[in-house]
CSV table of C-alpha atoms in Angstrom, one decimal:
chain,number,residue,atom,x,y,z
A,1253,MET,CA,40.4,179.5,26.1
A,1254,LEU,CA,42.4,180.1,23.2
A,1255,ALA,CA,44.8,177.9,21.5
A,1256,GLY,CA,48.6,178.1,22.6
A,1257,MET,CA,46.9,179.6,26.0
A,1258,THR,CA,47.1,177.8,29.5
A,1259,ARG,CA,45.1,178.9,32.6
A,1260,GLU,CA,48.0,180.4,33.9
A,1261,ARG,CA,49.9,182.2,31.1
A,1262,ALA,CA,49.4,183.4,27.4
A,1263,PHE,CA,51.9,183.0,24.9
A,1264,PRO,CA,52.1,185.3,22.0
A,1265,VAL,CA,50.8,184.1,19.0
A,1266,ARG,CA,52.0,183.7,15.6
A,1267,SER,CA,50.0,185.0,12.8
A,1268,ARG,CA,48.6,182.1,10.2
A,1269,VAL,CA,48.3,184.6,7.5
A,1270,ARG,CA,51.4,185.3,5.5
A,1271,HIS,CA,52.6,188.2,2.9
A,1272,PRO,CA,51.2,187.0,-0.6
A,1273,ARG,CA,55.2,187.5,-2.0
A,1274,GLU,CA,56.1,185.1,0.9
A,1275,ARG,CA,53.8,183.0,-0.1
A,1276,THR,CA,54.8,182.8,-3.5
A,1277,ALA,CA,58.1,182.4,-2.1
A,1278,ARG,CA,57.4,179.4,-0.5
A,1279,ALA,CA,55.6,177.9,-3.4
A,1280,ARG,CA,59.2,178.0,-5.2
A,1281,SER,CA,60.7,176.3,-2.7
A,1282,LEU,CA,62.9,179.2,-1.5
A,1283,PRO,CA,63.9,179.8,2.2
A,1284,TRP,CA,61.9,182.5,4.2
A,1285,TRP,CA,64.1,184.8,4.2
A,1286,ALA,CA,64.6,184.8,0.1
A,1287,GLY,CA,60.8,186.7,-0.1
A,1288,PRO,CA,60.3,190.2,0.9
A,1289,ARG,CA,60.5,191.1,4.4
A,1290,HIS,CA,57.8,189.8,6.5
A,1291,LYS,CA,57.1,189.0,9.7
A,1292,PRO,CA,54.1,188.0,11.4
A,1293,VAL,CA,51.9,190.1,14.1
A,1294,GLN,CA,53.5,190.0,17.3
A,1295,ARG,CA,51.4,190.5,20.3
A,1296,VAL,CA,51.3,190.9,24.0
A,1297,GLN,CA,48.6,189.2,26.1
A,1298,ARG,CA,47.6,188.1,29.4
A,1299,SER,CA,45.4,185.0,30.1
A,1300,ARG,CA,41.8,185.9,29.8
A,1301,ARG,CA,41.6,184.6,32.9
A,1302,SER,CA,43.2,187.5,34.9
A,1303,PRO,CA,42.9,190.3,32.2
A,1304,GLU,CA,44.6,193.7,33.5
A,1305,VAL,CA,41.7,195.7,34.7
A,1306,ASN,CA,41.8,199.5,35.8
A,1307,SER,CA,38.5,199.9,37.7
A,1308,ALA,CA,39.8,203.6,38.5
A,1309,LYS,CA,39.3,205.0,35.5
A,1310,PRO,CA,36.5,207.7,35.1
A,1311,ASN,CA,33.7,205.7,32.6
A,1312,GLY,CA,33.6,207.3,29.4
A,1313,THR,CA,37.4,208.5,29.4
A,1314,LEU,CA,40.2,207.4,27.6
A,1315,ARG,CA,43.5,208.6,27.4
A,1316,VAL,CA,45.4,208.4,23.8
A,1317,THR,CA,49.2,209.2,23.0
A,1318,THR,CA,51.2,208.7,20.0
A,1319,TRP,CA,54.6,209.0,18.9
A,1320,ASN,CA,57.0,208.5,15.9
A,1321,LEU,CA,60.2,206.8,17.4
A,1322,GLN,CA,62.7,207.8,14.8
A,1323,ASN,CA,64.5,204.6,14.2
A,1324,GLY,CA,62.9,202.9,16.9
A,1325,GLY,CA,64.2,204.9,19.4
A,1326,LEU,CA,67.5,203.4,18.9
A,1327,ASP,CA,71.5,204.8,18.1
A,1328,ARG,CA,71.3,202.7,14.8
A,1329,PRO,CA,67.9,200.9,13.5
A,1330,MET,CA,67.6,197.6,14.1
A,1331,ASP,CA,70.7,197.4,17.1
A,1332,ILE,CA,70.7,195.4,19.8
A,1333,GLY,CA,71.5,198.2,22.4
A,1334,GLY,CA,71.3,202.2,22.1
A,1335,ASP,CA,68.1,202.3,23.5
A,1336,SER,CA,68.2,205.5,25.6
A,1337,ARG,CA,66.0,207.7,23.4
A,1338,LEU,CA,63.6,205.1,23.3
A,1339,ASN,CA,63.5,204.9,27.1
A,1340,GLY,CA,63.3,208.6,27.3
A,1341,ILE,CA,60.1,208.4,25.0
A,1342,ILE,CA,58.6,206.0,27.3
A,1343,ASP,CA,59.2,208.2,30.5
A,1344,ARG,CA,57.7,211.1,28.9
A,1345,ILE,CA,54.6,208.9,27.5
A,1346,SER,CA,54.1,207.7,31.7
A,1347,ALA,CA,54.8,211.0,32.8
A,1348,ALA,CA,51.8,212.3,31.2
A,1349,GLY,CA,49.2,210.0,32.8
A,1350,PRO,CA,47.8,206.8,33.1
A,1351,GLN,CA,47.6,205.6,29.5
A,1352,ASP,CA,44.8,203.7,28.0
A,1353,VAL,CA,46.0,203.5,24.7
A,1354,VAL,CA,49.7,204.2,23.2
A,1355,PHE,CA,50.6,204.3,19.3
A,1356,LEU,CA,53.9,204.1,18.1
A,1357,GLN,CA,55.3,204.5,15.1
A,1358,GLU,CA,58.8,203.4,13.1
A,1359,CYS,CA,59.1,200.4,15.6
A,1360,ARG,CA,62.3,199.7,13.7
A,1361,TRP,CA,63.2,197.0,16.4
A,1362,GLY,CA,64.8,194.2,13.8
A,1363,ALA,CA,65.5,190.6,15.0
A,1364,LEU,CA,64.3,192.1,18.4
A,1365,SER,CA,61.3,193.5,18.1
A,1366,SER,CA,59.3,190.7,20.1
A,1367,ARG,CA,61.4,191.4,22.8
A,1368,ARG,CA,60.9,195.5,22.8
A,1369,LEU,CA,57.4,195.1,22.0
A,1370,TYR,CA,57.6,193.2,26.1
A,1371,GLU,CA,60.1,195.4,27.3
A,1372,THR,CA,58.2,198.7,26.4
A,1373,ALA,CA,54.8,196.9,27.1
A,1374,ALA,CA,56.3,196.4,30.8
A,1375,LYS,CA,58.2,200.0,31.1
A,1376,LEU,CA,54.6,201.6,30.1
A,1377,GLY,CA,52.8,200.0,32.9
A,1378,MET,CA,50.9,198.3,30.2
A,1379,PRO,CA,51.7,194.6,29.7
A,1380,GLY,CA,48.5,193.6,29.1
A,1381,TRP,CA,47.9,193.9,25.8
A,1382,GLY,CA,50.2,195.2,22.7
A,1383,TYR,CA,50.5,194.6,19.2
A,1384,LEU,CA,53.2,195.1,16.4
A,1385,VAL,CA,52.4,194.8,12.6
A,1386,PRO,CA,54.9,194.5,10.6
A,1387,ALA,CA,55.3,197.1,7.4
A,1388,PRO,CA,56.8,196.1,4.5
A,1389,ARG,CA,59.1,199.2,3.6
A,1390,PHE,CA,62.2,199.9,6.3
A,1391,GLY,CA,61.1,197.8,9.3
A,1392,CYS,CA,58.9,200.7,9.9
A,1393,ASP,CA,56.4,198.6,12.1
A,1394,LEU,CA,53.4,200.0,14.2
A,1395,ALA,CA,53.0,199.6,17.4
A,1396,VAL,CA,50.2,199.8,20.1
A,1397,PHE,CA,49.4,199.1,23.8
A,1398,VAL,CA,46.0,198.7,25.5
A,1399,ARG,CA,45.2,199.0,29.0
A,1400,GLN,CA,42.0,197.1,29.4
A,1401,SER,CA,39.4,197.9,32.2
A,1402,ASP,CA,36.1,197.3,33.5
A,1403,SER,CA,35.0,199.3,30.4
A,1404,PHE,CA,37.5,198.7,27.8
A,1405,HIS,CA,37.9,195.4,26.0
A,1406,VAL,CA,39.7,194.0,23.4
A,1407,VAL,CA,38.0,191.7,20.6
A,1408,GLN,CA,39.9,191.1,17.6
A,1409,GLU,CA,42.5,192.2,15.4
A,1410,ARG,CA,41.9,193.5,11.6
A,1411,HIS,CA,45.5,194.9,10.8
A,1412,GLU,CA,46.2,194.9,7.1
A,1413,SER,CA,49.9,195.1,5.9
A,1414,GLY,CA,51.3,194.6,2.3
A,1415,LEU,CA,48.5,195.8,1.2
A,1416,THR,CA,47.3,199.2,-1.0
A,1417,PRO,CA,46.8,201.7,-0.2
A,1418,TRP,CA,48.7,201.5,2.8
A,1419,TYR,CA,52.5,202.4,2.4
A,1420,HIS,CA,53.6,201.3,5.6
A,1421,ALA,CA,50.7,199.1,7.2
A,1422,LEU,CA,47.6,199.7,8.8
A,1423,LEU,CA,47.2,198.8,12.6
A,1424,ARG,CA,43.8,198.0,13.4
A,1425,VAL,CA,42.6,196.8,16.9
A,1426,GLU,CA,38.4,196.1,17.5
A,1427,THR,CA,37.4,197.0,21.0
A,1428,THR,CA,34.5,197.4,22.9
A,1429,PHE,CA,33.8,200.3,24.8
A,1430,ARG,CA,31.4,201.9,27.5
A,1431,SER,CA,30.3,205.6,27.2
A,1432,ALA,CA,29.9,208.3,30.2
A,1433,THR,CA,26.5,207.6,29.5
A,1434,GLY,CA,26.7,203.7,29.9
A,1435,GLN,CA,26.0,202.9,26.3
A,1436,THR,CA,28.5,200.4,24.7
A,1437,HIS,CA,30.3,201.3,21.6
A,1438,ARG,CA,32.5,199.5,19.2
A,1439,ILE,CA,35.4,201.3,18.9
A,1440,ASP,CA,38.1,200.5,16.2
A,1441,LEU,CA,41.7,201.8,17.3
A,1442,CYS,CA,44.0,202.6,14.3
A,1443,GLY,CA,47.7,203.1,14.3
A,1444,LEU,CA,48.9,205.0,11.2
A,1445,HIS,CA,52.2,206.1,9.4
A,1446,PHE,CA,51.5,208.3,6.0
A,1447,ALA,CA,54.2,207.8,3.0
A,1448,PRO,CA,56.6,210.5,3.9
A,1449,SER,CA,57.4,211.4,0.1
A,1450,ALA,CA,54.2,210.8,-1.9
A,1451,PRO,CA,51.4,213.4,-1.3
A,1452,ARG,CA,49.3,211.1,-4.2
A,1453,ILE,CA,49.6,207.9,-2.2
A,1454,ARG,CA,48.7,209.9,1.2
A,1455,GLY,CA,45.8,211.2,-0.5
A,1456,ASP,CA,44.8,207.3,-1.0
A,1457,GLU,CA,45.6,206.6,2.4
A,1458,ALA,CA,43.4,209.0,3.6
A,1459,GLU,CA,40.4,208.0,1.3
A,1460,GLN,CA,40.2,204.7,3.4
A,1461,PHE,CA,38.8,207.0,6.2
A,1462,ASN,CA,35.6,207.0,4.2
A,1463,LEU,CA,35.7,202.9,4.8
A,1464,LEU,CA,37.1,202.9,8.4
A,1465,GLY,CA,34.2,205.5,9.0
A,1466,LYS,CA,31.3,203.3,9.1
A,1467,VAL,CA,32.4,202.3,12.7
A,1468,GLU,CA,33.7,204.6,15.4
A,1469,VAL,CA,37.0,205.0,15.5
A,1470,ILE,CA,40.2,206.8,17.3
A,1471,ALA,CA,42.8,206.9,14.3
A,1472,ALA,CA,46.3,208.1,15.3
A,1473,GLY,CA,50.2,208.5,13.9
A,1474,ASP,CA,52.3,210.1,11.7
A,1475,PHE,CA,50.3,211.8,8.5
A,1476,ASN,CA,53.2,213.2,7.3
A,1477,ALA,CA,51.8,216.4,5.8
A,1478,ARG,CA,50.2,219.8,7.4
A,1479,ALA,CA,46.9,219.4,8.9
A,1480,ILE,CA,44.0,221.7,8.1
A,1481,ALA,CA,44.5,224.0,11.5
A,1482,GLU,CA,47.9,224.9,11.7
A,1483,LEU,CA,49.8,228.2,12.9
A,1484,PRO,CA,51.4,230.3,10.6
A,1485,PHE,CA,54.5,229.6,8.6
A,1486,PRO,CA,57.9,231.5,10.4
A,1487,GLY,CA,59.8,233.4,8.5
A,1488,GLY,CA,62.6,232.7,6.4
A,1489,LEU,CA,61.2,229.7,4.6
A,1490,ASN,CA,61.6,228.4,1.3
A,1491,LEU,CA,58.0,227.2,0.1
A,1492,ALA,CA,58.9,226.1,-3.2
A,1493,LEU,CA,61.6,223.7,-2.0
A,1494,PRO,CA,60.4,220.0,-3.0
A,1495,LYS,CA,61.0,219.0,0.8
A,1496,ILE,CA,59.0,221.3,2.2
A,1497,ALA,CA,56.5,221.7,-0.9
A,1498,ARG,CA,55.2,217.6,-0.5
A,1499,LYS,CA,54.5,218.7,3.3
A,1500,LEU,CA,52.4,221.3,2.4
A,1501,ASP,CA,49.1,219.4,0.7
A,1502,THR,CA,46.6,219.4,3.4
A,1503,THR,CA,44.5,217.8,0.9
A,1504,PRO,CA,44.8,214.1,3.0
A,1505,ALA,CA,43.4,215.9,6.2
A,1506,GLU,CA,40.6,217.8,4.5
A,1507,THR,CA,39.7,214.0,3.1
A,1508,ILE,CA,39.7,212.5,6.4
A,1509,LYS,CA,37.6,215.7,7.8
A,1510,THR,CA,34.9,215.4,4.9
A,1511,ALA,CA,34.9,211.5,6.1
A,1512,GLY,CA,33.6,212.5,9.3
A,1513,PHE,CA,36.5,212.8,11.4
A,1514,ALA,CA,37.5,215.8,14.1
A,1515,ASP,CA,41.2,216.5,14.4
A,1516,VAL,CA,41.3,216.2,18.5
A,1517,GLY,CA,44.3,218.9,18.7
A,1518,GLU,CA,42.0,221.4,16.4
A,1519,LEU,CA,39.3,220.5,19.1
A,1520,ALA,CA,41.4,221.5,21.8
A,1521,GLY,CA,43.1,224.8,20.3
A,1522,ASP,CA,46.6,223.6,20.6
A,1523,LEU,CA,48.2,224.0,17.0
A,1524,THR,CA,51.6,223.5,18.6
A,1525,PRO,CA,53.7,221.6,15.6
A,1526,THR,CA,55.2,217.9,16.0
A,1527,VAL,CA,58.1,218.1,13.4
A,1528,GLY,CA,60.1,220.7,11.9
A,1529,HIS,CA,61.6,222.3,14.5
A,1530,ASP,CA,64.9,222.9,13.0
A,1531,PHE,CA,63.7,225.0,10.7
A,1532,SER,CA,66.2,227.8,10.8
A,1533,ASN,CA,68.5,226.5,7.7
A,1534,GLY,CA,65.1,227.0,5.8
A,1535,ARG,CA,64.6,223.0,4.7
A,1536,ALA,CA,62.2,222.1,7.3
A,1537,VAL,CA,58.5,223.3,7.8
A,1538,PRO,CA,56.9,223.0,11.4
A,1539,HIS,CA,53.9,221.7,11.3
A,1540,ARG,CA,51.4,219.0,13.2
A,1541,ALA,CA,52.3,216.0,11.4
A,1542,ASP,CA,51.1,213.6,14.5
A,1543,ARG,CA,47.8,213.9,15.2
A,1544,ILE,CA,44.6,211.9,17.0
A,1545,TYR,CA,41.3,211.8,14.9
A,1546,THR,CA,37.8,210.2,16.0
A,1547,ASN,CA,34.3,210.2,14.5
A,1548,SER,CA,32.9,209.3,17.8
A,1549,LYS,CA,30.1,211.6,18.7
A,1550,GLY,CA,29.6,213.5,22.0
A,1551,VAL,CA,33.6,213.8,22.4
A,1552,ASP,CA,34.8,216.6,25.1
A,1553,VAL,CA,38.6,216.7,25.0
A,1554,LEU,CA,39.4,216.9,28.9
A,1555,ASP,CA,43.5,217.4,28.4
A,1556,TYR,CA,45.3,217.7,25.4
A,1557,SER,CA,49.4,218.4,25.1
A,1558,VAL,CA,52.1,218.2,22.9
A,1559,LEU,CA,55.0,215.9,24.5
A,1560,SER,CA,58.4,218.1,23.4
A,1561,GLY,CA,61.1,215.8,22.7
A,1562,ALA,CA,63.9,218.3,23.3
A,1563,LEU,CA,66.6,217.3,25.5
A,1564,ASP,CA,68.7,219.5,27.6
A,1565,ASN,CA,71.8,219.0,25.8
A,1566,GLY,CA,70.2,220.4,23.0
A,1567,GLY,CA,69.6,216.9,21.2
A,1568,ARG,CA,66.2,215.2,20.5
A,1569,LEU,CA,64.9,212.0,21.7
A,1570,SER,CA,63.2,211.9,18.0
A,1571,ASP,CA,62.6,214.2,15.0
A,1572,HIS,CA,58.9,213.9,16.5
A,1573,ASP,CA,57.1,215.3,19.5
A,1574,GLY,CA,54.4,213.0,20.9
A,1575,VAL,CA,50.8,213.9,21.1
A,1576,THR,CA,48.7,213.0,24.2
A,1577,ALA,CA,44.8,213.2,24.7
A,1578,HIS,CA,42.3,212.9,27.5
A,1579,ILE,CA,38.9,212.3,25.9
A,1580,ARG,CA,35.4,211.7,27.4
A,1581,ILE,CA,33.1,210.0,25.1
A,1582,SER,CA,29.5,210.9,25.8
A,1583,GLY,CA,27.7,209.6,23.1
């Protein structure tokens, strides 16, 4: 039994690993808040005696979803209330079908981050295992929710926060998974949010896939630039505008492909853009910034779709659409 757990209940465990700059601040006898913003990894866990099991799920399949919340899905980032966008996103994720893995980016939940982590897990119907990894810049924390089953188990966390080259952070959870052929695989779940306006940093982040790819990985998130396979540009775009030009570089996507990863949307033949919806002013470019990758062999895409964030009143739940995929791993 883990420290801090009882047989009846598992409490959130606070990480003992501190950001290097926070350790420096403490060494100088400064209060914790005098150093750079840093929070421990937060978790939602059940007791190991009673894990959440979804035995009805077909062996060898996983439904994976990713969505960038835009400012935490709140009316104002770090705010206490105003979470109608967040709830709308959760509803649309849930409507896509029973989820096994849900990645979220821009979880800008501030002082209520732990509470919102628990609430989001419960609303998704995935109260068993959730992780929130702090991002040093702008509070754009990363989250993942995992539904354990008799063929899918969390083993350990392997996150990287406050470390180069990650502009925000690397969310990484090691799991074991039984494929459709009955083989047991180690699969690491990696949540990512690449640098928003820095192609060079995105290139460095993409290079890390050569290291991540030493094991089987499902990686998903906001890659903040075009994929290799995209729909043609709509007319009227000024591709020379710096804001647009920075999104046109496909080098990170090419690096990820060279590292042995397949773009699940491309495999499914669905090139629907996930960002750049308001391109009428010529200042945005539609593209598939939000993607799911895997290097697992023998992957079949059973279902794939882009989850629209559009509202009937003309507004949006987020400036990003979500992406969901139901995959079978037969290797």
